[in-house]
Short mmCIF file of C-alpha atoms and ligand atoms in Angstrom, two decimals:
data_model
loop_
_atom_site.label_atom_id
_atom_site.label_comp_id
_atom_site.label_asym_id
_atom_site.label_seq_id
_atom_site.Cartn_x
_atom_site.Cartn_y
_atom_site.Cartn_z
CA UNK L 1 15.56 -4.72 -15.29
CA UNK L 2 17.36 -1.55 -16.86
CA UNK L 3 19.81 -0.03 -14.51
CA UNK L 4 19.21 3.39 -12.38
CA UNK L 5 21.77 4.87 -14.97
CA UNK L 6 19.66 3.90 -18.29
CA UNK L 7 16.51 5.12 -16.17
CA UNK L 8 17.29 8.29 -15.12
CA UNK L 9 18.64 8.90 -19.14
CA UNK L 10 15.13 7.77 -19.90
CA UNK L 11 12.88 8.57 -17.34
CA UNK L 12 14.64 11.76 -15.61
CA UNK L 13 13.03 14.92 -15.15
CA UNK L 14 15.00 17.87 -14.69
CA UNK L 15 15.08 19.48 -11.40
CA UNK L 16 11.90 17.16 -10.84
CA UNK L 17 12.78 13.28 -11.58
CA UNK L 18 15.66 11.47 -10.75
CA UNK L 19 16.27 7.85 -10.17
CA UNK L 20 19.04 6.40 -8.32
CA UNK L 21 20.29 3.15 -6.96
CA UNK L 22 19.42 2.94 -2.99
CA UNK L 23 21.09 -0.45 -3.29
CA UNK L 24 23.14 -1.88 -5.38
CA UNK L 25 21.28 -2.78 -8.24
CA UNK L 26 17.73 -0.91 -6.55
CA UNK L 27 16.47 1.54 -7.94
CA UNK L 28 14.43 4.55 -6.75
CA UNK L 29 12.35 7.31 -8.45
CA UNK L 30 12.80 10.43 -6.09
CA UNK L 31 9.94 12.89 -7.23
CA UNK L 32 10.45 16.55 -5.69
CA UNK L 33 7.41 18.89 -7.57
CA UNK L 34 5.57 22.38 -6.67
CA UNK L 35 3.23 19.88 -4.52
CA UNK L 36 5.35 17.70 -2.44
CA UNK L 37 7.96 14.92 -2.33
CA UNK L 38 8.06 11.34 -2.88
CA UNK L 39 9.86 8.24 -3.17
CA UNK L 40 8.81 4.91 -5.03
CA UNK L 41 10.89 1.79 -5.36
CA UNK L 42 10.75 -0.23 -8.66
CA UNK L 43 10.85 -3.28 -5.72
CA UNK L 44 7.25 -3.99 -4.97
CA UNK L 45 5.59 -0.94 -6.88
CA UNK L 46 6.15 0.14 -4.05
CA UNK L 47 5.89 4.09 -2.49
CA UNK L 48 7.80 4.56 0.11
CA UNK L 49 7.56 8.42 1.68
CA UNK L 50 5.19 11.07 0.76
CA UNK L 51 5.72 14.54 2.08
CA UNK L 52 3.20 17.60 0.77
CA UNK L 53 5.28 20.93 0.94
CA UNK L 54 4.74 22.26 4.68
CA UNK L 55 3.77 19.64 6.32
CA UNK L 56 5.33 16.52 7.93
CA UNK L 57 5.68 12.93 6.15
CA UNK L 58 2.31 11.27 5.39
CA UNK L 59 3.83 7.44 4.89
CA UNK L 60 5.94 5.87 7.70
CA UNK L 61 9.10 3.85 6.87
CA UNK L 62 10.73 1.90 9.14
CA UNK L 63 14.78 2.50 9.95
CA UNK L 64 15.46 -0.62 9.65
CA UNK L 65 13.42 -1.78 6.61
CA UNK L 66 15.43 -4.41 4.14
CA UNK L 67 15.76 -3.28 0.29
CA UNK L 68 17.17 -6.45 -1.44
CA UNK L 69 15.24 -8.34 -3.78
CA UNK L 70 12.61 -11.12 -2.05
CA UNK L 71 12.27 -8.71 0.87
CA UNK L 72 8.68 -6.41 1.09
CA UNK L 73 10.14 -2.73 2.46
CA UNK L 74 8.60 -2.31 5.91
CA UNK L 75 6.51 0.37 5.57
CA UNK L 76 5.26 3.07 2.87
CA UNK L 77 2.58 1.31 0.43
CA UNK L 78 2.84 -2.43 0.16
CA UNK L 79 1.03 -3.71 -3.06
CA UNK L 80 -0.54 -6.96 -1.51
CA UNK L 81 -1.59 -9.35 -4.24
CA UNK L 82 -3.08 -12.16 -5.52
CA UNK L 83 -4.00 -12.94 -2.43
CA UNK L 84 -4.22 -10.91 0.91
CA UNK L 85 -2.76 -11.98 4.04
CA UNK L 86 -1.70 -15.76 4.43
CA UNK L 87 -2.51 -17.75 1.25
CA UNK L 88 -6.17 -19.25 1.63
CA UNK L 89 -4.70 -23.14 1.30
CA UNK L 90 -1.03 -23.11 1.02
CA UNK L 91 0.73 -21.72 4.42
CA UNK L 92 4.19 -22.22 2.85
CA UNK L 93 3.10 -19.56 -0.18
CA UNK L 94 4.08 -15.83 1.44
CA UNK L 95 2.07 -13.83 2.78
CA UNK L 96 0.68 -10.80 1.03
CA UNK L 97 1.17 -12.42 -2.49
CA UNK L 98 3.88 -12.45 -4.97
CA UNK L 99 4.26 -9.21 -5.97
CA UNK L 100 5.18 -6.50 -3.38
CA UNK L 101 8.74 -8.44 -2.92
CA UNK L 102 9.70 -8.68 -6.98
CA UNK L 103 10.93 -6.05 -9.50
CA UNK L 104 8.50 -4.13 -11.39
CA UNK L 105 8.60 -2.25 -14.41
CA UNK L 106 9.02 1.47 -14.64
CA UNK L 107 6.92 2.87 -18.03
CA UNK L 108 6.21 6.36 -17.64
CA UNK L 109 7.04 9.34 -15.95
CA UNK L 110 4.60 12.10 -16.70
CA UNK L 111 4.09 15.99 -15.70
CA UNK L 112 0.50 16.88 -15.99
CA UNK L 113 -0.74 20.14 -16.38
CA UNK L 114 -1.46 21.10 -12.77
CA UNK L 115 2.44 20.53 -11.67
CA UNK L 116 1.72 16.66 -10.33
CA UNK L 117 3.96 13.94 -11.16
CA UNK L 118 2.55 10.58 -12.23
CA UNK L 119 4.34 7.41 -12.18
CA UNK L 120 3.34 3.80 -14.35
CA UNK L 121 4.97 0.71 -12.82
CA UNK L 122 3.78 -2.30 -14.09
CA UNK L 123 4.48 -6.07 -13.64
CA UNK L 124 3.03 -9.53 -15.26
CA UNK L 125 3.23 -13.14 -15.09
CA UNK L 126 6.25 -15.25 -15.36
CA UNK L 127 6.52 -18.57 -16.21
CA UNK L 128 7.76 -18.64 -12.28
CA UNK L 129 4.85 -16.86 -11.30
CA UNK L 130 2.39 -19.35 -12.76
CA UNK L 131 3.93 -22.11 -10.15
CA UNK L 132 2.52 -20.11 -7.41
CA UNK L 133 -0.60 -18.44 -9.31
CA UNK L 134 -1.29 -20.12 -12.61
CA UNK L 135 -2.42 -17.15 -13.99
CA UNK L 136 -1.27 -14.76 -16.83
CA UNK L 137 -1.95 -10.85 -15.63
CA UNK L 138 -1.08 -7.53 -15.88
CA UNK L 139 -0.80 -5.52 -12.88
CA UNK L 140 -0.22 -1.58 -13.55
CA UNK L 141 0.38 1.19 -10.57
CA UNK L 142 -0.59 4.51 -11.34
CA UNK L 143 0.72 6.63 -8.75
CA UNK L 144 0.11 10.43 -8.81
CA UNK L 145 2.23 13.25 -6.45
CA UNK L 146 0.21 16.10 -5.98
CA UNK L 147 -0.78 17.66 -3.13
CA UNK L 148 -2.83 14.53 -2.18
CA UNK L 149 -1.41 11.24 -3.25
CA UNK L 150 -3.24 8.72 -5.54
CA UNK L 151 -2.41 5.21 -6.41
CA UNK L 152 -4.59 3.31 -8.35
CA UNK L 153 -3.75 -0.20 -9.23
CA UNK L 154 -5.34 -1.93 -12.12
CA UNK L 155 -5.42 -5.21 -12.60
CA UNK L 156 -5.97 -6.90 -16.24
CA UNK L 157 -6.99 -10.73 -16.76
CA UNK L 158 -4.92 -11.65 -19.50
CA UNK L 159 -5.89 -15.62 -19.13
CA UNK L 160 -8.05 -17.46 -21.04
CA UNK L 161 -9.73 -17.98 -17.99
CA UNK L 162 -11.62 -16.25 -14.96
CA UNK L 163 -9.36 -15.44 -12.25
CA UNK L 164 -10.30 -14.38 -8.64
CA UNK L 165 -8.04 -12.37 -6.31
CA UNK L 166 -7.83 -10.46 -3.29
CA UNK L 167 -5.16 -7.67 -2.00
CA UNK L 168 -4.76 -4.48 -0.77
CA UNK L 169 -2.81 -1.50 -0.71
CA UNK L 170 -1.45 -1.78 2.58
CA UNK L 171 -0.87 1.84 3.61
CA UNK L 172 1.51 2.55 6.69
CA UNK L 173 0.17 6.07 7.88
CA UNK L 174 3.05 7.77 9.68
CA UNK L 175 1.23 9.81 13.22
CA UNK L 176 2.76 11.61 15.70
CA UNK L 177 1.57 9.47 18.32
CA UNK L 178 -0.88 6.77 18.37
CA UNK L 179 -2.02 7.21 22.17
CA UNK L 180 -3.72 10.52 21.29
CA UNK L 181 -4.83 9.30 17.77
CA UNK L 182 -8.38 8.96 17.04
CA UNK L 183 -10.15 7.34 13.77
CA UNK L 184 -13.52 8.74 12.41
CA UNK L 185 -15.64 6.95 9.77
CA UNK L 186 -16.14 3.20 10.29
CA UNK L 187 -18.66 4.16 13.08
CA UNK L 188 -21.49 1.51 12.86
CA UNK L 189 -19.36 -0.87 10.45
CA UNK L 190 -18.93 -4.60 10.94
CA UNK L 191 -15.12 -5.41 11.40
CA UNK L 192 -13.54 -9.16 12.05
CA UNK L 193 -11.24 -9.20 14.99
CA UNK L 194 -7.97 -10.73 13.98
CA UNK L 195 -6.92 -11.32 17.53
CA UNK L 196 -10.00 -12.95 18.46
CA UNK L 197 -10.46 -15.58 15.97
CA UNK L 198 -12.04 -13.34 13.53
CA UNK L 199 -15.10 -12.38 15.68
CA UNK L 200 -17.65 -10.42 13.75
CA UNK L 201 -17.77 -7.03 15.97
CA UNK L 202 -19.84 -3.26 15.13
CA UNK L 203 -17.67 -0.49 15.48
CA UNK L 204 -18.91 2.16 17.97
CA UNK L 205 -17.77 5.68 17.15
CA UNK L 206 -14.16 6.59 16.80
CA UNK L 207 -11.40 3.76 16.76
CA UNK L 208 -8.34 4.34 19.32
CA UNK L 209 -5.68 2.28 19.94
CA UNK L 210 -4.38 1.41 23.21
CA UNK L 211 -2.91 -2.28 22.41
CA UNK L 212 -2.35 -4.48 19.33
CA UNK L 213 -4.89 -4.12 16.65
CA UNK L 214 -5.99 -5.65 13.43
CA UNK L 215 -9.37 -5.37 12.06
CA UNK L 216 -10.71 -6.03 8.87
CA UNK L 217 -14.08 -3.81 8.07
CA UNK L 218 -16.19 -5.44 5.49
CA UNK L 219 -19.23 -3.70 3.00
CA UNK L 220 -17.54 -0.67 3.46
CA UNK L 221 -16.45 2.22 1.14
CA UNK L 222 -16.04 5.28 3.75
CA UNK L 223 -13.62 8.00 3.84
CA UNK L 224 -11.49 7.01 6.96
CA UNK L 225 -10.27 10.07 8.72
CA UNK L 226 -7.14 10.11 11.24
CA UNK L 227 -7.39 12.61 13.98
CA UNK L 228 -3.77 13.36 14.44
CA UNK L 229 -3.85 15.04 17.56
CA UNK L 230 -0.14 15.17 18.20
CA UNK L 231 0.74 16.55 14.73
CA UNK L 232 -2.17 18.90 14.60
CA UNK L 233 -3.87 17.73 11.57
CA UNK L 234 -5.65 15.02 9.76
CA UNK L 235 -4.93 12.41 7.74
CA UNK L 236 -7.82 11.48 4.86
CA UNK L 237 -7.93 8.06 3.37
CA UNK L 238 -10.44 7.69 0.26
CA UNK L 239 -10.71 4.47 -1.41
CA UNK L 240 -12.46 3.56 -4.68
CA UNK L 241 -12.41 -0.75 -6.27
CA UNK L 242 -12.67 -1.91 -2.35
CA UNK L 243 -15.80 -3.00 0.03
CA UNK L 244 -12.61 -3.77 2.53
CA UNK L 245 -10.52 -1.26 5.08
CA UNK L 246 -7.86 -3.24 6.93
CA UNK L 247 -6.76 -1.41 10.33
CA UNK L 248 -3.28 -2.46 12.16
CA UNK L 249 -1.17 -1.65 14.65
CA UNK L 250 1.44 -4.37 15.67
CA UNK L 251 2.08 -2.69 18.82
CA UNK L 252 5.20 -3.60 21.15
CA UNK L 253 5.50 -7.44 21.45
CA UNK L 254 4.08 -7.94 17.91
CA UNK L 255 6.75 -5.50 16.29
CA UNK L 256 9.86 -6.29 18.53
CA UNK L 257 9.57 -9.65 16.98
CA UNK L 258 10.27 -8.34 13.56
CA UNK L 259 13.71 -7.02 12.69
CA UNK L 260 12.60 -4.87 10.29
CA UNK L 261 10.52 -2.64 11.89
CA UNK L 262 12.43 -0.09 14.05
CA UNK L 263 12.03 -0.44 17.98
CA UNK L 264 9.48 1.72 19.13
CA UNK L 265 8.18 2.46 15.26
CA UNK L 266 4.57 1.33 16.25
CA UNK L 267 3.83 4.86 18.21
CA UNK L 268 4.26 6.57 15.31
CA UNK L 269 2.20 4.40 12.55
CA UNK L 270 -1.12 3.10 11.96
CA UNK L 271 -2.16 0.77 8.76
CA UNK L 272 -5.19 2.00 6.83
CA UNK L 273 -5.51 -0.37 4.08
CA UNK L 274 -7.60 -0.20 0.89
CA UNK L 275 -8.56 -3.93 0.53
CA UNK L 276 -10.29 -6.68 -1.72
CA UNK L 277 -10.76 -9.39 0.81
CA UNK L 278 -12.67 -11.35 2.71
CA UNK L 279 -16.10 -11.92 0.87
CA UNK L 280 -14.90 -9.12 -1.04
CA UNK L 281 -13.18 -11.08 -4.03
CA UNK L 282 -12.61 -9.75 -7.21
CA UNK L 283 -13.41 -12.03 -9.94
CA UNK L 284 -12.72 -11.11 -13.96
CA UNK L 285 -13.56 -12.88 -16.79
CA UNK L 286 -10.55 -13.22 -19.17
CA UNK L 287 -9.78 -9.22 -20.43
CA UNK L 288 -11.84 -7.36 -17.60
CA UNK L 289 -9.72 -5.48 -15.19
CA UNK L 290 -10.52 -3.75 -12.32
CA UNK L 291 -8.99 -0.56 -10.32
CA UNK L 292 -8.26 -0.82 -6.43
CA UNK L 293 -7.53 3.03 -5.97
CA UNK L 294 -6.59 4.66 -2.52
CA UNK L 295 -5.94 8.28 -1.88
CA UNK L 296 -4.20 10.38 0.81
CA UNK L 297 -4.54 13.72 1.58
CA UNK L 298 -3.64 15.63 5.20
CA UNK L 299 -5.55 18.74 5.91
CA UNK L 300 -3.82 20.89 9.18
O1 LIG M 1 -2.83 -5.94 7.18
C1 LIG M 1 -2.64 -6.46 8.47
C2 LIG M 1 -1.76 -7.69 8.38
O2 LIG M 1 -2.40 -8.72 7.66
C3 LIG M 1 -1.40 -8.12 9.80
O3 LIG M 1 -2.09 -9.30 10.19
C4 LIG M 1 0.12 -8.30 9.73
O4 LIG M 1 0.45 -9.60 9.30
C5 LIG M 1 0.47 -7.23 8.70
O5 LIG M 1 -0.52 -7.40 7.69
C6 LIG M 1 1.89 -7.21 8.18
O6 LIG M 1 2.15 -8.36 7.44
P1 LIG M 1 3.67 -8.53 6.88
O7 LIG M 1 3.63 -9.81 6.08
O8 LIG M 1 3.98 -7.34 6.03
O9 LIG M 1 4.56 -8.56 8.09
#
């Protein structure tokens, strides 16, 4: 991987672009345009704040999230892939696939005509990799900073064979309080109750959340809207690629027990995940790709 140095030389925008190590040997592109802020880690493909001019953060990051190489950042915009969630036959494989805890590769840095920034990351196979998936792919992120925030990730089979997959871009919503939070726009929608051995339940009206939660709503392409009563605004989550939006909060017990998500971080963060999963499996015949795109946008 080049170092922050060569990248910046490279990649560096003036007054717009920089990239710096957060870590020793971690680099991060810090975007600042006429839209908003943002920061996105080479480790994981990962975006990790998002800030529109004049109004408060849009992604929540924990305080105590880990950047070293292995280690997914706690928070932002996890890129969960090959697989979602635990691996569906091997429990010692991690969780959330391979690559939102491995290096990826920064290949453009673009101004388009409107002001945005976009930002190409891309990653492929290894020959360490293929142990765990024997696969050879190309994933690319295509993340663009405007006022609204797009990432679209594209995924090309580059086997000789057809490969399935499932994943998700695991968004971490930062709210200003999730006991006056409500969620419009899975009203009606089948979800499967994590917490009650995946119990197929409808969703009547809103979604709030009073206690731990973590529902996966199938057949579903809907705009998801959070009501972000304490904040004063709302938060819009359109999706594109994905039949699948994942909902979480860990609340107290289920956070406390991991280090690297700040104590008392769960009032102030919801998951709203763009997902392939489930019976919603993306399978490509060798040199098909397909685009799991999610996009954020907060309106006061
Ligand atoms: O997307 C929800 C979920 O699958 C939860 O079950 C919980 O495991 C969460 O992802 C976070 O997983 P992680 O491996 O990042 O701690």
């Amino acid at each position: 991987m080049m170092l922050a140095t060569d990248l910046q030389k490279r990649f560096g925008i003036p007054d717009q672009v920089s990239i710096v190590d957060l870590a020793p040997d971690y680099p991060v592109i810090n975007i600042n345009n006429a839209h908003a802020s943002a920061q996105v880690a080479l480790h994981g493909g990962h975006v990790m704040s998002f800030q529109p001019h004049g109004h408060e953060p849009v992604l929540w990051l924990s305080g105590s999230a880990v950047f070293a190489e292995g280690k997914a950042i706690r928070g932002g915009i996890p890129v969960c892939w090959p697989w979602f969630a635990d691996h569906p036959s091997d429990a010692s494989l991690p969780a959330h696939g391979l690559v939102r805890s491995q290096f990826w590769e920064l290949q453009a840095v673009d101004q388009l005509d409107d002001g945005a920034t976009q930002i190409t990351l891309s990653i492929q196979d290894t020959p360490e990799s293929r142990t765990l998936w024997a696969h050879a792919f190309k994933l690319e992120l295509v993340v663009t900073i405007a006022d609204s925030l797009r990432c679209r990730l594209r995924m090309t089979n580059k086997d000789k064979v057809n490969c399935d997959y499932t994943g998700a871009l695991h968004t971490y919503l930062q709210v200003g309080d999730i006991s006056q939070l409500k969620v419009s726009g899975l009203d009606g929608v089948d979800y499967l109750d994590k917490l009650a051995d995946d119990k197929r339940i409808q969703q009547q009206g809103d979604i709030t959340v009073d206690a731990e939660l973590d529902r996966i709503y199938t057949h579903t392409d809907a705009e998801v809207v959070v009501n972000d009563t304490a904040l004063n605004r709302k938060i819009c989550v359109q999706k594109q690629g994905s039949q699948t939006t994942v909902i979480w909060n860990p609340w107290l017990d289920k956070s406390a027990a991991m280090t690297d998500f700040e104590v008392g971080g769960y009032q102030h963060m919801l998951c709203v995940e763009a997902a392939n999963a489930v019976d919603d499996i993306v399978r490509l015949a060798p040199g098909e790709t397909h685009v799991l795109e999610t996009r954020l946008s907060v309106k006061k």
